[in-house]
PDB file of C-alpha atoms in Angstrom:
ATOM      1  CA  MET A   1     146.479 -61.606 149.459  1.00  0.00           C
ATOM      2  CA  SER A   2     148.671 -64.283 149.433  1.00  0.00           C
ATOM      3  CA  LEU A   3     149.993 -64.945 145.576  1.00  0.00           C
ATOM      4  CA  ILE A   4     151.281 -67.933 144.208  1.00  0.00           C
ATOM      5  CA  VAL A   5     153.058 -67.867 140.918  1.00  0.00           C
ATOM      6  CA  LEU A   6     154.840 -69.269 138.086  1.00  0.00           C
ATOM      7  CA  ALA A   7     158.125 -67.045 136.973  1.00  0.00           C
ATOM      8  CA  VAL A   8     158.794 -68.730 133.209  1.00  0.00           C
ATOM      9  CA  ASP A   9     162.509 -68.044 131.153  1.00  0.00           C
ATOM     10  CA  ASP A  10     164.226 -70.010 128.569  1.00  0.00           C
ATOM     11  CA  GLU A  11     167.312 -68.817 130.549  1.00  0.00           C
ATOM     12  CA  PRO A  12     168.483 -69.217 133.877  1.00  0.00           C
ATOM     13  CA  PRO A  13     170.015 -65.696 134.519  1.00  0.00           C
ATOM     14  CA  ALA A  14     167.121 -63.734 133.875  1.00  0.00           C
ATOM     15  CA  LEU A  15     164.817 -67.260 135.488  1.00  0.00           C
ATOM     16  CA  ASP A  16     166.495 -66.127 139.150  1.00  0.00           C
ATOM     17  CA  GLU A  17     166.482 -62.624 138.764  1.00  0.00           C
ATOM     18  CA  LEU A  18     162.828 -62.897 138.280  1.00  0.00           C
ATOM     19  CA  ALA A  19     162.351 -65.561 140.206  1.00  0.00           C
ATOM     20  CA  TYR A  20     164.643 -63.242 143.092  1.00  0.00           C
ATOM     21  CA  LEU A  21     162.677 -60.382 142.713  1.00  0.00           C
ATOM     22  CA  LEU A  22     158.663 -61.665 142.675  1.00  0.00           C
ATOM     23  CA  ASN A  23     159.723 -63.560 146.489  1.00  0.00           C
ATOM     24  CA  ALA A  24     160.624 -59.935 147.310  1.00  0.00           C
ATOM     25  CA  ASP A  25     157.475 -58.778 147.426  1.00  0.00           C
ATOM     26  CA  GLY A  26     155.358 -59.430 149.940  1.00  0.00           C
ATOM     27  CA  ARG A  27     151.901 -60.573 148.076  1.00  0.00           C
ATOM     28  CA  VAL A  28     154.049 -63.415 146.672  1.00  0.00           C
ATOM     29  CA  ALA A  29     153.717 -66.329 148.928  1.00  0.00           C
ATOM     30  CA  HIS A  30     155.878 -68.927 146.433  1.00  0.00           C
ATOM     31  CA  VAL A  31     156.936 -69.122 142.969  1.00  0.00           C
ATOM     32  CA  HIS A  32     157.177 -72.293 141.008  1.00  0.00           C
ATOM     33  CA  ARG A  33     159.806 -71.774 138.102  1.00  0.00           C
ATOM     34  CA  ALA A  34     159.763 -72.968 134.799  1.00  0.00           C
ATOM     35  CA  GLY A  35     162.380 -73.274 132.265  1.00  0.00           C
ATOM     36  CA  ASP A  36     160.773 -73.818 129.055  1.00  0.00           C
ATOM     37  CA  ALA A  37     156.803 -73.782 128.257  1.00  0.00           C
ATOM     38  CA  THR A  38     156.989 -77.556 128.644  1.00  0.00           C
ATOM     39  CA  GLU A  39     157.543 -77.741 131.906  1.00  0.00           C
ATOM     40  CA  ALA A  40     155.918 -74.699 132.530  1.00  0.00           C
ATOM     41  CA  LEU A  41     152.508 -76.914 131.843  1.00  0.00           C
ATOM     42  CA  ARG A  42     153.742 -79.775 133.822  1.00  0.00           C
ATOM     43  CA  VAL A  43     153.766 -77.389 136.937  1.00  0.00           C
ATOM     44  CA  LEU A  44     150.514 -76.265 136.091  1.00  0.00           C
ATOM     45  CA  ARG A  45     149.078 -79.656 135.449  1.00  0.00           C
ATOM     46  CA  ASP A  46     149.567 -80.050 139.281  1.00  0.00           C
ATOM     47  CA  THR A  47     149.807 -76.494 141.005  1.00  0.00           C
ATOM     48  CA  GLU A  48     147.153 -73.668 140.582  1.00  0.00           C
ATOM     49  CA  VAL A  49     148.681 -70.280 140.248  1.00  0.00           C
ATOM     50  CA  ASP A  50     146.982 -66.728 140.817  1.00  0.00           C
ATOM     51  CA  ALA A  51     149.389 -65.934 137.644  1.00  0.00           C
ATOM     52  CA  VAL A  52     152.537 -67.004 135.186  1.00  0.00           C
ATOM     53  CA  PHE A  53     154.994 -64.810 134.364  1.00  0.00           C
ATOM     54  CA  LEU A  54     156.156 -65.441 131.104  1.00  0.00           C
ATOM     55  CA  ASP A  55     158.956 -64.548 128.695  1.00  0.00           C
ATOM     56  CA  ILE A  56     157.942 -64.622 125.094  1.00  0.00           C
ATOM     57  CA  ARG A  57     160.793 -65.664 122.685  1.00  0.00           C
ATOM     58  CA  MET A  58     161.917 -69.486 123.993  1.00  0.00           C
ATOM     59  CA  PRO A  59     162.511 -72.206 122.033  1.00  0.00           C
ATOM     60  CA  GLY A  60     159.759 -74.571 120.895  1.00  0.00           C
ATOM     61  CA  LEU A  61     157.154 -73.628 122.628  1.00  0.00           C
ATOM     62  CA  ASP A  62     157.025 -69.962 123.105  1.00  0.00           C
ATOM     63  CA  GLY A  63     155.516 -67.688 125.112  1.00  0.00           C
ATOM     64  CA  MET A  64     152.681 -66.391 122.906  1.00  0.00           C
ATOM     65  CA  GLU A  65     151.464 -70.178 122.193  1.00  0.00           C
ATOM     66  CA  LEU A  66     151.684 -70.565 125.660  1.00  0.00           C
ATOM     67  CA  ALA A  67     149.829 -67.962 126.841  1.00  0.00           C
ATOM     68  CA  ARG A  68     146.673 -69.088 124.168  1.00  0.00           C
ATOM     69  CA  ILE A  69     146.736 -72.133 126.053  1.00  0.00           C
ATOM     70  CA  LEU A  70     146.439 -70.680 129.158  1.00  0.00           C
ATOM     71  CA  ARG A  71     143.221 -68.794 127.946  1.00  0.00           C
ATOM     72  CA  ARG A  72     141.905 -71.773 127.252  1.00  0.00           C
ATOM     73  CA  PHE A  73     142.596 -73.158 131.282  1.00  0.00           C
ATOM     74  CA  ALA A  74     138.948 -73.680 132.429  1.00  0.00           C
ATOM     75  CA  GLN A  75     139.866 -70.832 135.294  1.00  0.00           C
ATOM     76  CA  PRO A  76     143.058 -69.054 133.482  1.00  0.00           C
ATOM     77  CA  PRO A  77     145.846 -67.476 135.357  1.00  0.00           C
ATOM     78  CA  ALA A  78     146.325 -64.295 135.580  1.00  0.00           C
ATOM     79  CA  ILE A  79     149.176 -63.571 132.203  1.00  0.00           C
ATOM     80  CA  VAL A  80     152.342 -60.944 132.452  1.00  0.00           C
ATOM     81  CA  PHE A  81     154.347 -61.243 129.926  1.00  0.00           C
ATOM     82  CA  VAL A  82     158.025 -60.250 130.557  1.00  0.00           C
ATOM     83  CA  THR A  83     160.150 -59.179 127.598  1.00  0.00           C
ATOM     84  CA  ALA A  84     163.115 -57.626 126.300  1.00  0.00           C
ATOM     85  CA  TYR A  85     161.422 -57.266 123.259  1.00  0.00           C
ATOM     86  CA  ASP A  86     158.435 -54.471 121.911  1.00  0.00           C
ATOM     87  CA  ASP A  87     157.717 -56.819 118.539  1.00  0.00           C
ATOM     88  CA  GLY A  88     154.932 -59.313 120.764  1.00  0.00           C
ATOM     89  CA  ALA A  89     152.881 -55.950 121.465  1.00  0.00           C
ATOM     90  CA  VAL A  90     150.758 -57.126 118.563  1.00  0.00           C
ATOM     91  CA  ASP A  91     149.844 -60.500 119.193  1.00  0.00           C
ATOM     92  CA  ALA A  92     149.577 -59.621 123.006  1.00  0.00           C
ATOM     93  CA  PHE A  93     146.136 -57.243 121.913  1.00  0.00           C
ATOM     94  CA  ASP A  94     144.366 -60.143 121.777  1.00  0.00           C
ATOM     95  CA  LEU A  95     144.757 -62.079 124.041  1.00  0.00           C
ATOM     96  CA  GLY A  96     143.822 -59.758 127.236  1.00  0.00           C
ATOM     97  CA  VAL A  97     146.999 -60.164 128.910  1.00  0.00           C
ATOM     98  CA  THR A  98     147.174 -58.192 132.786  1.00  0.00           C
ATOM     99  CA  ASP A  99     150.976 -56.941 132.192  1.00  0.00           C
ATOM    100  CA  TYR A 100     153.494 -56.452 129.702  1.00  0.00           C
ATOM    101  CA  VAL A 101     156.603 -56.022 131.610  1.00  0.00           C
ATOM    102  CA  ARG A 102     159.759 -55.000 129.498  1.00  0.00           C
ATOM    103  CA  LYS A 103     163.633 -56.115 130.167  1.00  0.00           C
ATOM    104  CA  PRO A 104     165.931 -55.448 132.342  1.00  0.00           C
ATOM    105  CA  VAL A 105     163.072 -55.890 134.855  1.00  0.00           C
ATOM    106  CA  ARG A 106     162.861 -53.108 137.382  1.00  0.00           C
ATOM    107  CA  ALA A 107     160.730 -53.975 141.206  1.00  0.00           C
ATOM    108  CA  GLU A 108     159.136 -51.605 141.282  1.00  0.00           C
ATOM    109  CA  ARG A 109     157.622 -51.922 137.636  1.00  0.00           C
ATOM    110  CA  LEU A 110     157.150 -56.020 138.452  1.00  0.00           C
ATOM    111  CA  GLY A 111     155.704 -54.426 142.085  1.00  0.00           C
ATOM    112  CA  GLU A 112     152.649 -52.627 139.297  1.00  0.00           C
ATOM    113  CA  SER A 113     151.799 -55.898 137.788  1.00  0.00           C
ATOM    114  CA  LEU A 114     151.429 -57.555 140.824  1.00  0.00           C
ATOM    115  CA  ARG A 115     149.553 -54.936 142.540  1.00  0.00           C
ATOM    116  CA  ARG A 116     147.505 -55.405 139.399  1.00  0.00           C
ATOM    117  CA  VAL A 117     146.762 -59.747 140.130  1.00  0.00           C
ATOM    118  CA  ALA A 118     146.164 -59.112 143.413  1.00  0.00           C
ATOM    119  CA  GLY A 119     143.798 -56.605 142.322  1.00  0.00           C
ATOM    120  CA  LEU A 120     142.148 -59.067 139.881  1.00  0.00           C
ATOM    121  CA  ARG A 121     141.911 -61.907 141.875  1.00  0.00           C
ATOM    122  CA  ALA A 122     140.745 -59.970 145.682  1.00  0.00           C
ATOM    123  CA  ALA A 123     138.159 -57.573 144.136  1.00  0.00           C
ATOM    124  CA  ALA A 124     137.418 -57.378 140.378  1.00  0.00           C
ATOM    125  CA  PRO A 125     136.388 -59.594 138.098  1.00  0.00           C
ATOM    126  CA  ALA A 126     139.209 -60.614 135.504  1.00  0.00           C
ATOM    127  CA  PRO A 127     138.509 -58.722 132.267  1.00  0.00           C
ATOM    128  CA  PRO A 128     136.305 -60.245 130.054  1.00  0.00           C
ATOM    129  CA  GLN A 129     138.377 -63.013 127.483  1.00  0.00           C
ATOM    130  CA  ASP A 130     136.514 -61.053 124.387  1.00  0.00           C
ATOM    131  CA  GLU A 131     138.007 -57.602 125.488  1.00  0.00           C
ATOM    132  CA  PRO A 132     141.293 -57.632 124.633  1.00  0.00           C
ATOM    133  CA  ALA A 133     144.051 -55.032 126.215  1.00  0.00           C
ATOM    134  CA  ILE A 134     146.775 -53.494 123.825  1.00  0.00           C
ATOM    135  CA  PRO A 135     149.878 -52.331 126.097  1.00  0.00           C
ATOM    136  CA  VAL A 136     150.567 -49.192 125.682  1.00  0.00           C
ATOM    137  CA  GLU A 137     153.823 -46.873 126.765  1.00  0.00           C
ATOM    138  CA  LEU A 138     152.633 -43.782 129.044  1.00  0.00           C
ATOM    139  CA  ALA A 139     156.078 -42.076 130.800  1.00  0.00           C
ATOM    140  CA  GLY A 140     158.364 -44.687 130.833  1.00  0.00           C
ATOM    141  CA  THR A 141     155.646 -47.575 131.348  1.00  0.00           C
ATOM    142  CA  THR A 142     153.854 -49.975 130.241  1.00  0.00           C
ATOM    143  CA  ARG A 143     150.002 -50.184 131.089  1.00  0.00           C
ATOM    144  CA  MET A 144     147.757 -52.040 129.374  1.00  0.00           C
ATOM    145  CA  LEU A 145     144.767 -50.206 127.900  1.00  0.00           C
ATOM    146  CA  PRO A 146     140.767 -51.544 127.036  1.00  0.00           C
ATOM    147  CA  ARG A 147     140.650 -51.952 123.206  1.00  0.00           C
ATOM    148  CA  SER A 148     136.831 -50.423 124.155  1.00  0.00           C
ATOM    149  CA  SER A 149     138.398 -46.905 124.978  1.00  0.00           C
ATOM    150  CA  VAL A 150     139.986 -46.763 121.201  1.00  0.00           C
ATOM    151  CA  ARG A 151     137.858 -44.153 119.388  1.00  0.00           C
ATOM    152  CA  TRP A 152     139.649 -43.993 116.399  1.00  0.00           C
ATOM    153  CA  VAL A 153     143.207 -45.171 115.437  1.00  0.00           C
ATOM    154  CA  GLU A 154     145.436 -42.585 112.761  1.00  0.00           C
ATOM    155  CA  ALA A 155     148.190 -44.662 110.591  1.00  0.00           C
ATOM    156  CA  GLN A 156     151.836 -43.026 111.330  1.00  0.00           C
ATOM    157  CA  GLY A 157     154.828 -44.942 109.712  1.00  0.00           C
ATOM    158  CA  ASP A 158     155.231 -48.290 110.795  1.00  0.00           C
ATOM    159  CA  TYR A 159     153.604 -46.977 113.409  1.00  0.00           C
ATOM    160  CA  ALA A 160     149.540 -46.193 114.758  1.00  0.00           C
ATOM    161  CA  ARG A 161     147.850 -43.759 117.190  1.00  0.00           C
ATOM    162  CA  LEU A 162     144.870 -45.209 119.335  1.00  0.00           C
ATOM    163  CA  HIS A 163     142.582 -42.017 119.893  1.00  0.00           C
ATOM    164  CA  THR A 164     140.958 -42.792 123.263  1.00  0.00           C
ATOM    165  CA  GLY A 165     138.277 -40.428 124.440  1.00  0.00           C
ATOM    166  CA  ASP A 166     141.182 -38.078 126.134  1.00  0.00           C
ATOM    167  CA  THR A 167     144.044 -39.231 124.328  1.00  0.00           C
ATOM    168  CA  SER A 168     145.858 -40.723 122.431  1.00  0.00           C
ATOM    169  CA  HIS A 169     148.651 -43.414 122.319  1.00  0.00           C
ATOM    170  CA  LEU A 170     151.560 -44.516 120.110  1.00  0.00           C
ATOM    171  CA  VAL A 171     152.039 -48.121 118.856  1.00  0.00           C
ATOM    172  CA  ARG A 172     154.224 -50.719 116.705  1.00  0.00           C
ATOM    173  CA  VAL A 173     151.725 -51.574 114.814  1.00  0.00           C
ATOM    174  CA  SER A 174     150.410 -51.430 111.635  1.00  0.00           C
ATOM    175  CA  LEU A 175     147.330 -49.703 110.557  1.00  0.00           C
ATOM    176  CA  ALA A 176     146.641 -52.635 108.360  1.00  0.00           C
ATOM    177  CA  THR A 177     147.672 -55.094 110.902  1.00  0.00           C
ATOM    178  CA  LEU A 178     144.677 -53.289 113.354  1.00  0.00           C
ATOM    179  CA  ALA A 179     142.491 -53.478 110.020  1.00  0.00           C
ATOM    180  CA  GLU A 180     142.365 -57.135 110.184  1.00  0.00           C
ATOM    181  CA  SER A 181     142.439 -57.712 113.473  1.00  0.00           C
ATOM    182  CA  TRP A 182     139.938 -55.300 115.246  1.00  0.00           C
ATOM    183  CA  ALA A 183     137.150 -56.303 112.028  1.00  0.00           C
ATOM    184  CA  ASN A 184     135.784 -58.435 114.492  1.00  0.00           C
ATOM    185  CA  ALA A 185     135.191 -55.871 116.827  1.00  0.00           C
ATOM    186  CA  GLY A 186     133.505 -53.012 114.617  1.00  0.00           C
ATOM    187  CA  PHE A 187     136.137 -51.392 113.166  1.00  0.00           C
ATOM    188  CA  VAL A 188     135.916 -49.837 109.879  1.00  0.00           C
ATOM    189  CA  ARG A 189     139.011 -48.570 107.905  1.00  0.00           C
ATOM    190  CA  ILE A 190     137.861 -45.404 105.979  1.00  0.00           C
ATOM    191  CA  HIS A 191     141.054 -44.285 104.353  1.00  0.00           C
ATOM    192  CA  ARG A 192     144.238 -45.772 104.001  1.00  0.00           C
ATOM    193  CA  SER A 193     145.563 -43.507 107.594  1.00  0.00           C
ATOM    194  CA  TYR A 194     142.077 -44.384 108.933  1.00  0.00           C
ATOM    195  CA  LEU A 195     140.378 -47.265 111.071  1.00  0.00           C
ATOM    196  CA  VAL A 196     137.561 -45.656 112.857  1.00  0.00           C
ATOM    197  CA  GLN A 197     134.895 -47.804 115.266  1.00  0.00           C
ATOM    198  CA  LEU A 198     131.628 -47.795 113.322  1.00  0.00           C
ATOM    199  CA  ARG A 199     129.478 -47.830 116.012  1.00  0.00           C
ATOM    200  CA  LEU A 200     131.062 -44.074 116.819  1.00  0.00           C
ATOM    201  CA  VAL A 201     130.475 -42.590 113.728  1.00  0.00           C
ATOM    202  CA  THR A 202     128.154 -39.371 114.434  1.00  0.00           C
ATOM    203  CA  GLU A 203     127.751 -38.604 110.814  1.00  0.00           C
ATOM    204  CA  LEU A 204     129.074 -39.419 107.203  1.00  0.00           C
ATOM    205  CA  ARG A 205     128.692 -36.200 104.848  1.00  0.00           C
ATOM    206  CA  LEU A 206     129.970 -34.631 102.051  1.00  0.00           C
ATOM    207  CA  THR A 207     132.063 -31.520 101.370  1.00  0.00           C
ATOM    208  CA  GLY A 208     134.349 -30.180  98.889  1.00  0.00           C
ATOM    209  CA  SER A 209     136.763 -32.034  99.001  1.00  0.00           C
ATOM    210  CA  GLY A 210     135.286 -35.903  99.692  1.00  0.00           C
ATOM    211  CA  TYR A 211     133.138 -37.290 102.305  1.00  0.00           C
ATOM    212  CA  VAL A 212     134.051 -36.818 105.864  1.00  0.00           C
ATOM    213  CA  VAL A 213     133.192 -38.793 109.237  1.00  0.00           C
ATOM    214  CA  GLY A 214     132.417 -37.543 112.268  1.00  0.00           C
ATOM    215  CA  VAL A 215     133.882 -39.275 115.411  1.00  0.00           C
ATOM    216  CA  ASP A 216     133.671 -37.833 119.231  1.00  0.00           C
ATOM    217  CA  GLY A 217     133.779 -34.154 117.404  1.00  0.00           C
ATOM    218  CA  VAL A 218     136.550 -34.460 115.424  1.00  0.00           C
ATOM    219  CA  GLU A 219     136.010 -34.850 111.671  1.00  0.00           C
ATOM    220  CA  LEU A 220     137.619 -37.521 109.454  1.00  0.00           C
ATOM    221  CA  PRO A 221     137.961 -38.284 105.443  1.00  0.00           C
ATOM    222  CA  VAL A 222     136.590 -40.967 103.897  1.00  0.00           C
ATOM    223  CA  SER A 223     138.258 -42.467 100.624  1.00  0.00           C
ATOM    224  CA  ARG A 224     136.803 -42.880  97.715  1.00  0.00           C
ATOM    225  CA  ARG A 225     137.388 -46.774  97.257  1.00  0.00           C
ATOM    226  CA  HIS A 226     135.776 -46.748 100.917  1.00  0.00           C
ATOM    227  CA  THR A 227     132.875 -45.016 100.929  1.00  0.00           C
ATOM    228  CA  ARG A 228     130.378 -46.913  99.255  1.00  0.00           C
ATOM    229  CA  GLU A 229     131.712 -49.855 102.014  1.00  0.00           C
ATOM    230  CA  LEU A 230     131.205 -47.158 104.728  1.00  0.00           C
ATOM    231  CA  LYS A 231     127.995 -46.396 103.264  1.00  0.00           C
ATOM    232  CA  ASP A 232     126.304 -50.088 103.775  1.00  0.00           C
ATOM    233  CA  ARG A 233     127.807 -51.011 106.773  1.00  0.00           C
ATOM    234  CA  LEU A 234     126.453 -47.480 108.280  1.00  0.00           C
ATOM    235  CA  ILE A 235     122.960 -48.795 106.437  1.00  0.00           C
ATOM    236  CA  ARG A 236     122.794 -52.388 107.743  1.00  0.00           C
ATOM    237  CA  ALA A 237     123.853 -51.526 110.936  1.00  0.00           C
ATOM    238  CA  ALA A 238     121.372 -48.781 111.154  1.00  0.00           C
ATOM    239  CA  LYS A 239     118.431 -51.290 110.179  1.00  0.00           C
ATOM    240  CA  HIS A 240     119.215 -52.784 112.812  1.00  0.00           C
ATOM    241  CA  ASP A 241     118.994 -51.145 115.409  1.00  0.00           C
ATOM    242  CA  TRP A 242     115.397 -50.325 113.830  1.00  0.00           C
ATOM    243  CA  THR A 243     114.757 -53.868 114.030  1.00  0.00           C
ATOM    244  CA  ARG A 244     115.717 -54.830 117.594  1.00  0.00           C
TER     245      ARG A 244
END
């Protein structure tokens, strides 16, 4: 499949390098360029592209704001963030981006992004817009982890460890930030150090040291201040299931 892509970066050398690497990949038929978000919107007004490879930190309208605009398109292009920083990962959670590539960009790493874009365009439907993906590091490669695969989250200083069914990933975001941004997705704070997906809680049990919840066969502590809210949430969820 031949892809039409748009490269956006406010630094000319970085834009030249990105465009060169994209052009060198056999899956890319044409690369449009834009030096800022405003110019990118002008290109997109007149041209349909399969993917936008987008820097985040730019003057004026930045990459994150542009990505939010693109998400509102009737047929939004795939979005790949290309950035020298990892602090945009938190906001990227809710944007459902296709990939998150760190600078300096390597041809092999960019090839992975293009394979993902080509796969979305050729066969699989695009990820649902209400299913954010989380950039995680795995063996030196940034991959996108669907939020629905996260079972519970553990605070580790200024970081959070996301536990899935079979592994875990450390991401640079606070538990408080996730508790606020993931509340509408069913995640509940049960302790200063733990956040759980409510629908996966199998039990709430009183022990000699206080309450614990069971999630995936793991027992997690519930702090006293969160016990009442958790009980109420579990009861409401159960009643909802009974009356459906």
